[in-house]
Amino acid sequence: MDTVNMIINVIAIMAGLTIYIGISNTKWGKAHQQYQYAIMLGAILLAVIIGGFIRWLVIVK
């Protein structure tokens, strides 16, 4: 297994979790708890984008 890709995946997962927790703990997030599924999907999407960007920086640059 490629160690660099594993580290990038862990960073992306932690970024997504941080984004989700950050949004959920805001006043807006607490007021819109019925949208937690959509917020979670958005956080996962952002984590994928972040992971792809990091992977692009490491591999292309």
PDB file of C-alpha atoms in Angstrom:
ATOM      1  CA  MET A   1       0.000   0.000   0.000  1.00  0.00           C
ATOM      2  CA  ASP A   2       1.204   3.465  -0.833  1.00  0.00           C
ATOM      3  CA  THR A   3       1.953   5.316   2.399  1.00  0.00           C
ATOM      4  CA  VAL A   4       1.549   8.791   0.909  1.00  0.00           C
ATOM      5  CA  ASN A   5      -1.951   8.034  -0.375  1.00  0.00           C
ATOM      6  CA  MET A   6      -2.901   6.537   2.989  1.00  0.00           C
ATOM      7  CA  ILE A   7      -1.768   9.690   4.808  1.00  0.00           C
ATOM      8  CA  ILE A   8      -3.644  11.883   2.314  1.00  0.00           C
ATOM      9  CA  ASN A   9      -6.806   9.833   2.875  1.00  0.00           C
ATOM     10  CA  VAL A  10      -6.508  10.188   6.652  1.00  0.00           C
ATOM     11  CA  ILE A  11      -6.023  13.954   6.295  1.00  0.00           C
ATOM     12  CA  ALA A  12      -9.095  14.174   4.044  1.00  0.00           C
ATOM     13  CA  ILE A  13     -11.214  12.140   6.474  1.00  0.00           C
ATOM     14  CA  MET A  14     -10.129  14.305   9.397  1.00  0.00           C
ATOM     15  CA  ALA A  15     -10.851  17.452   7.370  1.00  0.00           C
ATOM     16  CA  GLY A  16     -14.359  16.205   6.575  1.00  0.00           C
ATOM     17  CA  LEU A  17     -15.010  15.315  10.196  1.00  0.00           C
ATOM     18  CA  THR A  18     -13.741  18.716  11.333  1.00  0.00           C
ATOM     19  CA  ILE A  19     -15.946  20.495   8.788  1.00  0.00           C
ATOM     20  CA  TYR A  20     -18.999  18.493   9.856  1.00  0.00           C
ATOM     21  CA  ILE A  21     -18.433  19.072  13.575  1.00  0.00           C
ATOM     22  CA  GLY A  22     -17.673  22.738  12.948  1.00  0.00           C
ATOM     23  CA  ILE A  23     -20.903  23.276  11.021  1.00  0.00           C
ATOM     24  CA  SER A  24     -22.963  21.217  13.479  1.00  0.00           C
ATOM     25  CA  ASN A  25     -21.751  23.264  16.441  1.00  0.00           C
ATOM     26  CA  THR A  26     -22.618  26.636  14.933  1.00  0.00           C
ATOM     27  CA  LYS A  27     -25.833  28.454  15.695  1.00  0.00           C
ATOM     28  CA  TRP A  28     -26.964  27.824  12.114  1.00  0.00           C
ATOM     29  CA  GLY A  29     -26.155  24.109  12.364  1.00  0.00           C
ATOM     30  CA  LYS A  30     -28.122  23.722  15.583  1.00  0.00           C
ATOM     31  CA  ALA A  31     -31.086  25.590  14.091  1.00  0.00           C
ATOM     32  CA  HIS A  32     -31.063  23.320  11.024  1.00  0.00           C
ATOM     33  CA  GLN A  33     -30.662  19.909  12.629  1.00  0.00           C
ATOM     34  CA  GLN A  34     -33.220  18.448  10.235  1.00  0.00           C
ATOM     35  CA  TYR A  35     -30.607  18.922   7.464  1.00  0.00           C
ATOM     36  CA  GLN A  36     -27.815  16.960   9.178  1.00  0.00           C
ATOM     37  CA  TYR A  37     -27.775  14.363   6.393  1.00  0.00           C
ATOM     38  CA  ALA A  38     -27.244  17.041   3.732  1.00  0.00           C
ATOM     39  CA  ILE A  39     -24.632  18.769   5.900  1.00  0.00           C
ATOM     40  CA  MET A  40     -22.814  15.453   6.309  1.00  0.00           C
ATOM     41  CA  LEU A  41     -22.867  14.822   2.555  1.00  0.00           C
ATOM     42  CA  GLY A  42     -21.541  18.320   1.934  1.00  0.00           C
ATOM     43  CA  ALA A  43     -18.736  17.762   4.428  1.00  0.00           C
ATOM     44  CA  ILE A  44     -17.835  14.472   2.732  1.00  0.00           C
ATOM     45  CA  LEU A  45     -17.823  16.195  -0.658  1.00  0.00           C
ATOM     46  CA  LEU A  46     -15.509  18.903   0.670  1.00  0.00           C
ATOM     47  CA  ALA A  47     -13.242  16.224   2.181  1.00  0.00           C
ATOM     48  CA  VAL A  48     -13.003  14.478  -1.191  1.00  0.00           C
ATOM     49  CA  ILE A  49     -12.138  17.774  -2.876  1.00  0.00           C
ATOM     50  CA  ILE A  50      -9.516  18.540  -0.208  1.00  0.00           C
ATOM     51  CA  GLY A  51      -8.009  15.053  -0.576  1.00  0.00           C
ATOM     52  CA  GLY A  52      -7.915  15.378  -4.343  1.00  0.00           C
ATOM     53  CA  PHE A  53      -6.264  18.784  -4.102  1.00  0.00           C
ATOM     54  CA  ILE A  54      -3.608  17.482  -1.694  1.00  0.00           C
ATOM     55  CA  ARG A  55      -3.031  14.460  -3.940  1.00  0.00           C
ATOM     56  CA  TRP A  56      -2.682  16.804  -6.933  1.00  0.00           C
ATOM     57  CA  LEU A  57      -0.164  18.941  -5.025  1.00  0.00           C
ATOM     58  CA  VAL A  58       1.910  15.919  -4.029  1.00  0.00           C
ATOM     59  CA  ILE A  59       1.838  14.029  -7.337  1.00  0.00           C
ATOM     60  CA  VAL A  60       1.808  16.834  -9.928  1.00  0.00           C
ATOM     61  CA  LYS A  61       4.076  19.345  -8.213  1.00  0.00           C
TER      62      LYS A  61
END
